[in-house]
Short mmCIF file of C-alpha atoms in Angstrom, two decimals:
data_model
loop_
_atom_site.label_atom_id
_atom_site.label_comp_id
_atom_site.label_asym_id
_atom_site.label_seq_id
_atom_site.Cartn_x
_atom_site.Cartn_y
_atom_site.Cartn_z
CA MET A 902 0.10 0.03 -0.13
CA SER A 903 1.53 3.55 -0.90
CA LEU A 904 1.33 6.66 0.95
CA LEU A 905 -1.21 7.79 -1.10
CA SER A 906 -3.66 4.94 -0.50
CA GLN A 907 -2.91 5.12 3.12
CA LYS A 908 -3.72 8.59 3.48
CA ILE A 909 -6.96 8.26 1.25
CA THR A 910 -7.98 5.22 3.55
CA GLU A 911 -7.46 7.35 6.77
CA TYR A 912 -9.56 10.17 5.22
CA ILE A 913 -12.64 8.02 4.42
CA SER A 914 -12.32 6.52 7.92
CA GLU A 915 -12.46 10.02 9.16
CA SER A 916 -15.42 10.64 7.06
CA GLY A 917 -17.62 7.98 8.95
CA GLU A 918 -18.77 6.97 5.46
CA SER A 919 -18.54 3.44 3.78
CA VAL A 920 -16.85 3.29 0.19
CA GLN A 921 -20.37 2.48 -1.01
CA SER A 922 -22.11 5.56 0.38
CA LEU A 923 -18.86 7.94 -0.80
CA ALA A 924 -19.28 6.56 -4.30
CA GLU A 925 -23.05 7.33 -4.20
CA MET A 926 -22.45 10.65 -3.09
CA GLY A 927 -19.68 11.96 -5.46
CA ASN A 928 -21.19 9.86 -8.37
CA ILE A 929 -17.92 8.11 -8.91
CA ASN A 930 -17.47 4.43 -9.61
CA ARG A 931 -17.37 2.16 -6.38
CA THR A 932 -14.93 -0.49 -7.77
CA THR A 933 -12.48 2.13 -8.89
CA LEU A 934 -12.67 3.84 -5.37
CA GLN A 935 -12.19 0.40 -3.67
CA ARG A 936 -8.97 -0.12 -6.15
CA VAL A 937 -7.66 3.17 -5.57
CA LYS A 938 -8.06 2.76 -1.40
CA SER A 939 -6.19 -0.25 -1.80
CA GLY A 940 -3.40 0.95 -3.83
CA GLU A 941 -4.21 -1.01 -6.88
CA ARG A 942 -4.66 1.86 -9.06
CA LEU A 943 -3.83 5.50 -9.29
CA PRO A 944 -6.72 7.98 -9.77
CA THR A 945 -7.26 9.90 -12.62
CA ARG A 946 -7.25 13.74 -12.29
CA ALA A 947 -11.17 13.95 -12.65
CA PHE A 948 -11.57 11.17 -10.38
CA PHE A 949 -9.05 12.64 -7.71
CA LYS A 950 -11.11 16.03 -7.90
CA LYS A 951 -14.38 14.11 -7.04
CA LEU A 952 -12.79 11.95 -4.41
CA THR A 953 -11.32 15.23 -2.61
CA ARG A 954 -14.74 17.05 -2.79
CA VAL A 955 -16.80 14.19 -1.37
CA LEU A 956 -14.39 13.67 1.54
CA ARG A 957 -14.70 17.38 2.03
CA LEU A 958 -10.92 17.94 2.36
CA SER A 959 -9.40 21.10 3.81
CA PRO A 960 -7.14 23.01 1.01
CA ALA A 961 -4.16 21.78 3.18
CA GLU A 962 -5.40 18.47 3.10
CA GLU A 963 -5.88 18.39 -0.42
CA ALA A 964 -2.81 19.90 -1.38
CA GLU A 965 -1.08 17.15 1.03
CA LEU A 966 -3.03 14.52 -1.25
CA GLU A 967 -2.03 16.14 -4.41
CA THR A 968 1.74 15.92 -3.39
CA LEU A 969 1.22 12.44 -2.51
CA LEU A 970 -0.28 11.78 -5.89
CA ALA A 971 2.50 13.24 -7.75
CA ILE A 972 5.03 10.90 -5.85
CA ALA A 973 2.88 7.78 -6.59
CA GLN A 974 2.86 8.93 -10.34
CA VAL A 975 6.50 9.70 -11.00
CA GLY A 976 8.30 7.85 -7.91
CA GLU A 977 9.90 9.82 -4.85
CA GLY A 978 13.12 10.57 -6.22
CA THR A 979 11.81 12.14 -9.38
CA TYR A 980 9.32 14.39 -7.61
CA ALA A 981 12.31 15.40 -5.21
CA ASN A 982 14.32 16.52 -8.38
CA ARG A 983 11.54 18.43 -9.75
CA GLN A 984 11.17 20.12 -6.58
CA LYS A 985 14.87 21.25 -6.23
CA ILE A 986 14.92 22.43 -9.84
CA ILE A 987 11.90 24.48 -9.10
CA GLU A 988 13.62 25.94 -5.88
CA LEU A 989 16.68 26.68 -8.03
CA ILE A 990 14.66 28.60 -10.80
CA GLU A 991 12.85 30.47 -8.22
CA THR A 992 15.84 31.16 -5.96
CA VAL A 993 17.84 32.48 -8.95
CA SER A 994 14.90 34.75 -10.13
CA GLU A 995 14.33 36.31 -6.71
CA LEU A 996 18.21 37.09 -6.38
CA THR A 997 18.39 39.05 -9.75
CA GLU A 998 15.15 40.72 -9.44
CA TYR A 999 15.63 41.96 -5.76
CA LYS A 1000 18.89 43.29 -5.10
CA ILE A 1001 20.40 43.23 -1.62
CA PRO A 1002 21.35 46.53 -0.20
CA PHE A 1003 24.95 46.65 1.49
CA SER A 1004 23.89 47.50 5.14
CA LYS A 1005 25.72 45.35 7.40
CA GLU A 1006 29.43 45.36 8.59
CA LEU A 1007 31.09 42.06 8.91
CA ARG A 1008 31.62 41.07 12.90
CA GLN A 1009 33.84 38.50 14.07
CA ARG A 1010 32.45 36.18 16.51
CA GLU A 1011 33.63 37.04 20.46
CA GLY A 1012 36.74 35.18 20.99
CA ALA A 1013 37.56 34.44 17.31
CA GLN A 1014 40.82 36.76 17.31
CA LYS A 1015 42.11 35.66 20.35
CA ASN A 1016 41.64 32.12 19.83
CA SER A 1017 43.24 32.57 16.13
CA GLU A 1018 46.39 33.98 17.57
CA SER A 1019 46.91 31.21 20.23
CA LEU A 1020 46.32 28.33 17.77
CA PRO A 1021 49.13 26.19 17.09
CA ILE A 1022 50.76 25.65 13.72
CA MET A 1023 48.81 22.30 13.31
CA GLN A 1024 45.42 21.48 15.06
CA ILE A 1025 43.44 18.12 14.37
CA VAL A 1026 39.67 18.18 15.10
CA ALA A 1027 37.26 15.39 14.62
CA GLY A 1028 33.42 15.02 14.42
CA GLU A 1029 31.43 16.95 11.59
CA LYS A 1030 30.05 19.75 14.21
CA GLN A 1031 33.80 20.52 15.16
CA VAL A 1032 35.02 20.35 11.52
CA LEU A 1033 32.27 23.04 10.42
CA SER A 1034 32.90 24.92 13.53
CA LEU A 1035 36.74 25.19 12.70
CA ILE A 1036 35.93 26.04 9.15
CA GLN A 1037 33.64 28.96 10.24
CA HIS A 1038 36.55 30.36 12.51
CA CYS A 1039 39.00 30.08 9.77
CA LEU A 1040 36.57 31.73 7.18
CA ASP A 1041 35.66 34.56 9.64
CA GLY A 1042 39.38 35.48 10.21
CA GLU A 1043 40.21 35.80 6.61
CA LEU A 1044 37.03 37.85 6.04
CA PHE A 1045 37.50 40.15 9.08
CA THR A 1046 41.53 40.61 8.98
CA SER A 1047 42.27 40.42 5.24
CA PRO A 1048 42.06 43.76 3.36
CA THR A 1049 41.10 41.74 0.27
CA PRO A 1050 39.86 38.47 1.57
CA THR A 1051 40.59 35.21 -0.46
CA VAL A 1052 39.11 31.81 -0.09
CA LYS A 1053 40.07 28.64 -2.35
CA LEU A 1054 38.02 25.73 -1.96
CA ALA A 1055 38.46 22.19 -3.13
CA ILE A 1056 35.68 20.33 -1.67
CA PRO A 1057 32.84 17.83 -2.55
CA TYR A 1058 29.43 18.89 -3.69
CA GLY A 1059 27.97 17.33 -0.70
CA PHE A 1060 29.56 20.12 1.65
CA GLN A 1061 27.06 22.52 1.19
CA ALA A 1062 27.46 24.09 4.79
CA VAL A 1063 30.52 25.91 3.63
CA TYR A 1064 28.56 27.36 0.71
CA ASP A 1065 25.96 28.72 2.85
CA TYR A 1066 27.94 30.08 5.60
CA LEU A 1067 29.82 32.39 2.98
CA PHE A 1068 26.53 33.27 1.46
CA LEU A 1069 25.17 34.29 4.98
CA GLN A 1070 28.39 36.20 5.71
CA LEU A 1071 28.41 38.02 2.70
CA MET A 1072 24.89 38.66 1.61
CA GLY A 1073 24.46 42.38 2.12
CA ASN A 1074 27.69 42.79 3.47
CA LYS A 1075 30.05 45.66 2.71
CA LYS A 1076 33.09 43.45 2.50
CA THR A 1077 34.16 41.79 -0.83
CA LEU A 1078 35.38 38.24 -1.27
CA ASN A 1079 37.39 36.71 -3.85
CA LEU A 1080 36.15 33.24 -4.36
CA GLN A 1081 37.59 30.22 -6.35
CA ASP A 1082 36.68 26.68 -6.05
CA VAL A 1083 37.32 23.14 -8.04
CA LEU A 1084 34.08 21.49 -7.01
CA SER A 1085 34.21 17.66 -6.58
CA LEU A 1086 31.41 16.03 -8.51
CA ARG A 1087 32.62 12.78 -7.22
CA ARG A 1088 29.91 10.19 -6.85
CA GLU A 1089 29.95 7.35 -4.38
CA VAL A 1090 28.99 3.98 -4.56
CA GLY A 1091 25.20 3.73 -4.82
CA ASP A 1092 24.90 7.19 -5.19
CA THR A 1093 22.74 7.27 -8.25
CA GLY A 1094 20.34 10.00 -7.45
CA ALA A 1095 20.97 13.56 -8.70
CA ASP A 1096 19.22 15.13 -5.71
CA PRO A 1097 22.24 16.02 -3.64
CA MET A 1098 23.84 17.81 -6.76
CA LEU A 1099 20.93 19.56 -7.68
CA GLY A 1100 20.84 21.07 -4.17
CA ALA A 1101 24.48 22.05 -4.32
CA LEU A 1102 23.98 23.63 -7.59
CA LYS A 1103 21.35 26.07 -6.17
CA HIS A 1104 23.59 27.08 -3.39
CA LEU A 1105 26.48 27.56 -5.77
CA ILE A 1106 24.48 29.76 -7.94
CA ALA A 1107 22.93 31.97 -5.31
CA LEU A 1108 26.59 32.68 -4.00
CA THR A 1109 27.75 33.92 -7.18
CA LEU A 1110 24.45 36.17 -7.57
CA LEU A 1111 25.99 37.96 -4.82
CA ASP A 1112 27.63 41.61 -5.84
CA ASN A 1113 30.32 41.33 -3.50
CA VAL A 1114 31.57 37.98 -4.45
CA ASN A 1115 34.05 37.56 -7.29
CA TYR A 1116 33.66 34.12 -7.96
CA GLN A 1117 35.42 31.45 -10.39
CA SER A 1118 34.29 28.12 -10.46
CA HIS A 1119 35.92 24.86 -12.02
CA CYS A 1120 34.52 21.49 -11.38
CA TRP A 1121 35.59 17.92 -12.06
CA VAL A 1122 33.60 14.51 -12.13
CA GLN A 1123 35.60 11.53 -10.59
CA GLN A 1124 33.64 8.32 -11.06
CA SER A 1125 35.78 5.86 -9.36
CA GLU A 1126 38.52 5.18 -6.86
CA LYS A 1127 41.19 4.47 -9.25
CA ALA A 1128 44.50 6.61 -9.10
CA GLY A 1129 44.37 9.71 -11.22
CA SER A 1130 40.82 9.66 -11.76
CA GLY A 1131 40.68 13.11 -10.06
CA PRO A 1132 43.26 15.97 -9.12
CA GLU A 1133 43.41 14.90 -5.44
CA ILE A 1134 46.65 15.42 -3.54
CA SER A 1135 46.30 13.03 -0.63
CA ALA A 1136 44.25 10.02 -0.21
CA LEU A 1137 43.76 10.27 3.48
CA PHE A 1138 42.49 14.01 3.45
CA PRO A 1139 41.60 14.83 -0.28
CA TYR A 1140 39.81 17.87 0.22
CA PHE A 1141 41.13 21.18 1.64
CA ILE A 1142 40.03 25.20 2.10
CA LEU A 1143 42.42 27.58 1.77
CA THR A 1144 42.95 31.16 2.71
CA SER A 1145 45.64 33.55 2.80
CA SER A 1146 47.26 32.46 6.00
CA ALA A 1147 45.81 28.91 6.74
CA VAL A 1148 44.65 25.53 5.04
CA ILE A 1149 42.44 23.13 6.36
CA THR A 1150 42.47 19.62 5.04
CA LEU A 1151 39.45 17.56 5.17
CA SER A 1152 38.96 13.71 5.27
CA ARG A 1153 36.80 12.16 2.80
CA ASP A 1154 33.60 11.75 5.08
CA LEU A 1155 34.23 15.19 6.35
CA SER A 1156 34.59 14.15 9.71
CA GLN A 1157 38.15 15.01 10.26
CA ALA A 1158 40.18 18.10 9.74
CA VAL A 1159 43.58 19.28 10.08
CA HIS A 1160 44.23 23.01 10.48
CA TYR A 1161 47.82 24.44 9.38
CA GLN A 1162 49.12 27.83 9.89
CA ASP A 1163 52.43 27.18 8.30
CA PRO A 1164 53.39 29.23 5.29
CA ALA A 1165 55.05 26.25 3.93
CA PHE A 1166 51.92 24.48 3.91
CA VAL A 1167 49.81 27.47 2.35
CA ARG A 1168 52.49 27.56 -0.40
CA LEU A 1169 52.07 24.05 -1.15
CA TYR A 1170 48.38 24.11 -1.44
CA SER A 1171 48.49 26.96 -3.54
CA ASP A 1172 50.38 25.55 -6.07
CA SER A 1173 48.29 22.49 -5.96
CA PHE A 1174 45.14 24.52 -6.40
CA ALA A 1175 46.67 26.48 -9.50
CA GLN A 1176 47.44 22.98 -11.06
CA MET A 1177 43.67 21.92 -10.49
CA LEU A 1178 42.53 25.02 -12.00
CA GLU A 1179 44.53 24.31 -15.13
CA SER A 1180 43.54 20.61 -15.27
CA THR A 1181 39.74 21.07 -14.77
CA GLN A 1182 37.11 23.36 -16.95
CA PRO A 1183 35.05 26.57 -15.66
CA PHE A 1184 31.87 25.49 -13.93
CA ILE A 1185 30.34 29.15 -13.95
CA LEU A 1186 31.98 31.54 -16.51
CA GLU A 1187 31.22 35.25 -16.18
CA SER A 1188 31.74 37.06 -19.37
CA ASN A 1189 30.44 39.87 -21.35
CA ASP A 1190 31.86 38.06 -24.68
CA LEU A 1191 28.80 36.69 -26.40
CA PHE A 1192 30.84 34.31 -28.28
CA LYS A 1193 31.66 32.62 -25.03
CA VAL A 1194 28.41 32.75 -23.21
CA PHE A 1195 26.51 31.74 -26.07
CA ASP A 1196 29.27 29.44 -27.60
CA LEU A 1197 28.40 30.98 -31.15
CA ASP A 1198 30.93 29.18 -33.27
CA ARG A 1199 29.92 25.60 -32.57
CA ASN A 1200 27.56 23.38 -34.43
CA PHE A 1201 24.79 22.01 -31.83
CA LYS A 1202 21.32 20.49 -31.79
CA VAL A 1203 19.07 22.07 -28.99
CA GLU A 1204 16.06 20.03 -27.76
CA VAL A 1205 14.75 22.10 -25.29
CA ILE A 1206 15.12 25.96 -24.22
CA VAL A 1207 13.11 27.15 -20.89
CA GLU A 1208 13.61 31.24 -21.51
CA PRO A 1209 12.03 34.38 -20.65
CA LEU A 1210 10.56 35.00 -24.35
CA PRO A 1211 9.54 32.38 -27.20
CA CYS A 1212 12.65 31.44 -29.02
CA PHE A 1213 13.53 34.68 -30.83
CA ALA A 1214 15.51 32.68 -33.38
CA TYR A 1215 12.88 31.60 -35.01
CA TYR A 1216 11.44 34.80 -35.87
CA THR A 1217 14.69 36.54 -36.94
CA ASP A 1218 16.02 36.44 -40.56
CA ARG A 1219 19.04 37.82 -41.96
CA GLU A 1220 17.35 41.31 -43.10
CA LEU A 1221 16.01 42.08 -39.55
CA LEU A 1222 19.52 40.86 -37.74
CA GLU A 1223 21.27 43.51 -40.36
CA ALA A 1224 18.89 46.07 -39.51
CA LYS A 1225 18.78 45.55 -35.57
CA LEU A 1226 22.33 44.95 -34.77
CA ASN A 1227 24.37 48.07 -33.96
CA LYS A 1228 26.50 48.68 -37.04
CA ASP A 1229 28.61 51.38 -34.64
CA PHE A 1230 29.51 48.03 -32.51
CA PRO A 1231 33.30 47.36 -33.09
CA TYR A 1232 32.70 43.77 -34.00
CA TYR A 1233 29.62 44.15 -36.01
CA GLU A 1234 30.50 41.94 -38.76
CA PRO A 1235 31.86 38.88 -37.02
CA LEU A 1236 28.84 39.23 -34.53
CA LEU A 1237 26.47 39.34 -37.42
CA GLU A 1238 27.76 36.39 -39.12
CA ALA A 1239 27.86 34.26 -35.58
CA VAL A 1240 24.41 35.33 -34.69
CA ASP A 1241 22.68 34.65 -38.02
CA ARG A 1242 24.37 31.09 -37.87
CA TYR A 1243 23.58 30.36 -34.40
CA TYR A 1244 19.98 31.67 -35.39
CA ASN A 1245 19.89 29.55 -38.26
CA TYR A 1246 20.83 26.29 -36.36
CA PHE A 1247 17.26 26.97 -34.45
CA ARG A 1248 15.30 27.67 -37.50
CA GLN A 1249 16.76 24.47 -39.40
CA VAL A 1250 18.04 22.04 -36.85
CA SER A 1251 15.84 22.33 -33.98
CA ARG A 1252 12.35 22.29 -35.43
CA GLY A 1253 11.18 19.74 -33.14
CA MET A 1254 12.55 21.93 -29.98
CA LEU A 1255 10.28 22.19 -26.93
CA ASN A 1256 10.12 25.80 -26.05
CA VAL A 1257 8.86 27.13 -22.80
CA PHE A 1258 8.57 30.72 -22.02
CA SER A 1259 6.71 33.64 -19.66
CA LEU A 1260 3.95 35.29 -20.93
CA LYS A 1261 4.80 38.02 -18.12
CA ASN A 1262 8.30 38.78 -20.17
CA LEU A 1263 6.52 38.69 -23.22
CA ARG A 1264 4.33 41.42 -21.97
CA GLN A 1265 7.40 43.46 -20.95
CA PHE A 1266 8.80 42.81 -24.41
CA MET A 1267 5.94 44.55 -25.94
CA GLU A 1268 6.33 47.52 -23.64
CA ASP A 1269 9.76 48.30 -24.53
CA GLY A 1270 10.98 45.93 -27.51
CA SER A 1271 13.99 45.07 -25.31
CA LEU A 1272 15.80 41.50 -25.43
CA VAL A 1273 18.51 40.02 -23.07
CA TYR A 1274 21.37 41.46 -24.97
CA PRO A 1275 23.41 44.59 -24.10
CA GLU A 1276 21.78 47.43 -25.56
CA GLU A 1277 25.02 48.71 -27.18
CA ILE A 1278 25.01 45.98 -29.55
CA TYR A 1279 21.34 46.15 -30.96
CA HIS A 1280 18.51 48.60 -31.51
CA LEU A 1281 15.13 48.04 -29.59
CA LEU A 1282 12.62 46.33 -31.71
CA THR A 1283 10.01 49.02 -32.90
CA PRO A 1284 6.03 48.78 -32.14
CA ILE A 1285 5.32 47.13 -35.68
CA GLU A 1286 8.36 44.53 -35.24
CA ARG A 1287 6.90 43.63 -31.83
CA LEU A 1288 3.47 43.41 -33.36
CA THR A 1289 4.53 41.19 -36.07
CA THR A 1290 6.53 38.84 -33.82
CA LEU A 1291 3.62 38.55 -31.59
CA LYS A 1292 1.39 37.37 -34.24
CA GLN A 1293 4.03 34.91 -35.75
CA ILE A 1294 4.22 33.14 -32.25
CA ARG A 1295 0.37 33.43 -31.87
CA ASP A 1296 0.10 31.68 -35.53
CA ASP A 1297 2.86 29.05 -34.67
CA LEU A 1298 0.83 28.02 -31.44
CA PHE A 1299 -2.59 28.09 -33.20
CA HIS A 1300 -1.43 25.88 -35.78
CA ASP A 1301 0.57 23.81 -33.77
CA ARG A 1302 3.72 24.28 -35.79
CA ARG A 1303 6.08 24.26 -32.59
CA SER A 1304 6.19 22.84 -29.24
CA LEU A 1305 5.55 26.09 -27.45
CA PHE A 1306 4.37 26.52 -24.06
CA ALA A 1307 3.71 29.17 -21.66
CA LEU A 1308 4.42 28.99 -17.87
CA ASP A 1309 1.92 29.71 -15.47
CA ASP A 1310 3.56 32.79 -13.90
CA ASP A 1311 1.46 32.40 -10.46
CA LYS A 1312 2.82 29.02 -10.03
CA LEU A 1313 6.55 29.34 -11.27
CA PHE A 1314 8.34 32.68 -11.04
CA LEU A 1315 10.92 32.66 -14.26
CA ASN A 1316 11.88 36.30 -14.80
CA SER A 1317 14.05 37.74 -17.69
CA ALA A 1318 17.45 36.88 -15.89
CA MET A 1319 17.80 33.01 -17.01
CA GLU A 1320 17.32 30.70 -19.71
CA PHE A 1321 18.13 27.03 -20.02
CA ILE A 1322 19.23 25.17 -23.22
CA TYR A 1323 19.39 21.47 -23.26
CA GLU A 1324 21.25 19.80 -25.98
CA SER A 1325 21.36 16.35 -27.24
CA THR A 1326 25.00 16.14 -26.98
CA ASP A 1327 24.44 15.30 -23.37
CA CYS A 1328 25.09 19.15 -22.28
CA LEU A 1329 22.96 21.50 -20.21
CA ARG A 1330 23.55 25.48 -20.19
CA LEU A 1331 22.19 27.62 -17.82
CA ILE A 1332 22.56 31.34 -19.00
CA LEU A 1333 22.27 34.28 -16.70
CA HIS A 1334 21.96 37.88 -17.70
CA TYR A 1335 21.06 40.58 -15.38
CA LYS A 1336 21.85 44.40 -14.59
CA ILE A 1337 24.23 45.46 -11.73
CA LYS A 1338 24.32 49.27 -11.65
CA GLY A 1339 22.83 49.28 -15.25
CA ARG A 1340 25.59 46.79 -16.42
CA VAL A 1341 24.42 43.72 -18.28
CA VAL A 1342 26.28 40.58 -16.50
CA TYR A 1343 26.28 37.41 -18.38
CA LYS A 1344 27.40 33.98 -16.56
CA THR A 1345 27.12 30.69 -18.00
CA ILE A 1346 27.04 27.48 -16.15
CA GLU A 1347 27.75 24.46 -18.11
CA LEU A 1348 26.56 21.19 -17.09
CA ARG A 1349 27.90 17.90 -18.00
CA GLU A 1350 27.32 15.44 -15.12
CA PRO A 1351 24.94 13.04 -16.21
CA GLY A 1352 22.76 12.68 -13.19
CA ILE A 1353 22.01 16.33 -13.22
CA ILE A 1354 21.29 16.37 -17.06
CA ALA A 1355 18.94 13.41 -16.61
CA ALA A 1356 17.19 15.25 -13.83
CA PHE A 1357 16.83 18.60 -15.70
CA LYS A 1358 15.73 16.79 -19.00
CA GLU A 1359 12.95 14.85 -17.03
CA PHE A 1360 11.89 18.17 -15.47
CA PHE A 1361 11.61 19.98 -18.95
CA ILE A 1362 10.13 17.08 -20.77
CA SER A 1363 7.34 16.70 -17.91
CA LEU A 1364 6.39 20.57 -17.92
CA PRO A 1365 3.67 20.48 -21.03
CA THR A 1366 1.59 18.31 -18.75
CA SER A 1367 2.42 19.97 -15.47
CA GLU A 1368 0.55 22.56 -13.51
CA TYR A 1369 3.30 24.95 -14.20
CA VAL A 1370 2.40 25.43 -17.83
CA LEU A 1371 -0.87 26.79 -19.21
CA PRO A 1372 -3.24 24.94 -21.55
CA THR A 1373 -2.95 26.30 -25.07
CA GLU A 1374 -6.36 27.58 -25.01
CA THR A 1375 -5.34 29.94 -22.24
CA THR A 1376 -2.02 31.08 -23.65
CA LEU A 1377 -3.85 31.92 -27.15
CA ALA A 1378 -6.23 33.85 -25.15
CA GLU A 1379 -3.43 35.67 -23.39
CA ILE A 1380 -2.09 36.58 -26.74
CA ASP A 1381 -4.98 37.71 -28.29
CA ALA A 1382 -5.64 39.84 -25.23
CA LEU A 1383 -1.88 41.33 -25.54
CA LEU A 1384 -2.73 42.00 -29.48
CA GLN A 1385 -5.79 43.75 -28.77
CA GLU A 1386 -4.18 45.80 -25.99
CA TYR A 1387 -1.32 47.00 -27.74
CA GLN A 1388 -2.28 46.83 -31.44
CA PRO A 1389 -4.63 50.14 -31.60
CA ALA A 1390 -1.94 52.32 -29.81
CA PHE A 1391 0.98 51.27 -31.81
CA MET A 1392 -1.14 51.49 -35.12
CA SER A 1393 -2.13 55.15 -34.22
CA ALA A 1394 1.38 56.22 -33.04
CA THR A 1395 2.79 55.24 -36.04
CA GLY A 1396 0.18 55.96 -38.80
CA THR A 1397 0.21 52.20 -39.98
CA ASP A 1398 -1.93 51.49 -42.64
CA PRO A 1399 -5.26 50.17 -41.36
CA ASN A 1400 -5.05 47.40 -43.72
CA PHE A 1401 -1.78 46.05 -41.84
CA THR A 1402 -4.10 45.42 -38.77
CA LYS A 1403 -6.60 43.43 -40.68
CA ASN A 1404 -3.83 40.96 -41.83
CA LEU A 1405 -2.22 41.03 -38.55
CA VAL A 1406 -3.80 37.79 -37.20
CA GLU A 1407 -4.68 35.05 -39.88
CA SER A 1408 -6.42 32.66 -37.27
CA PRO A 1409 -9.64 33.44 -35.79
CA PRO A 1410 -9.10 34.71 -31.81
CA LEU A 1411 -10.42 32.40 -29.40
CA GLY A 1412 -13.81 33.33 -27.97
CA LEU A 1413 -14.24 36.35 -30.52
#
């Protein structure tokens, strides 16, 4: 018996009614109810709604039963993965939407200065709690006493407490931290779920979004215990944390640590960390070079893209690109060729691509004609260009020419700062673009760990049938409403021929 059937049995018992009487009152099949109660089958959505009504469940009880139904349908691991991805999306959206003011000064914990000065050259601690306390004191000393605090981490993805502590200390702080890490995505025997890594990903991205953290991140995936399978420098204490004056080495299970305040050890581990950076690839890349951010010079095939606007590449031909790219931009010609080639991949190669977008961001696009690129490289789209694009999106959706779906913005908060690109070459790219003091910042997180990629792919593919995506009819109605709202004002302001209005929407509006 599943948790869902157990809870349904409990609610039926609390109702004081029999299966027969509930079936009659709810106009539902008694045999089906009995089989759902015993766990022999899962209820359909319509049956589930009837059952919750006849059981007179409170909103909280119904929500709990909804969760249990989702777990029963996809499995506990898959459900947990989906929730972690939703948390990641909403965390990134919130941190890029609402900037945290610098309002607090860093304070060292009482006794930390005295304890730091009296520590021996080498100190050994045991127990996870003691290890974490030692790390916190070491980080506090670096953040508080160093004029340019620098921390270098070579730790596994599972030790999120370190990243959490740095995030809490730096969030809203006037101090600036130079942070580098080589993140170990080493999988333990039997560790087949992506859940821990998805949790770590949220913490890492949140940290890199703080304005006062200069973050350079690399990673490696170690799949076995074989020598040379990863850049470890010690079998007994393979992980370490390095500051400007100290080193903490950590055991594989993070239950033991050795703290060194010896300059020779600091130099040794600094050299080892530099070698790690050279032998690994960037995990989080910050750059305003669009060639690097979008990797424009390569061949690819995109299967899924989740982004603020419907895939703009589908609606941009060479003529429009030449008109909209700023010809005064120093690299106009190579950028034009690269973007045209990149967009053409979407138009020709990725026709079967799943595209999920946000209506809220589509409305903002209709307001200002702004895309996600730095404004110095392109001209904003004119009102007529916006209307034409919206009309094309509407027709593609109406005629089912593309796998195009709109998010329910009330249930999943996706702002204009991020887009996910899943490629069939087993690569997932998360591209962030947001403004800091009027400057557009780009960051690319390229994921190639199979477990993480599989979890994201499953989540993306599940979106069209989930509660987070609007029905096609609702999406069409929302786009029709946008057309009716902006069309008259745009036509009047530009003095466009009224005949353009007649031909703007080829397909009949829903409900009109």
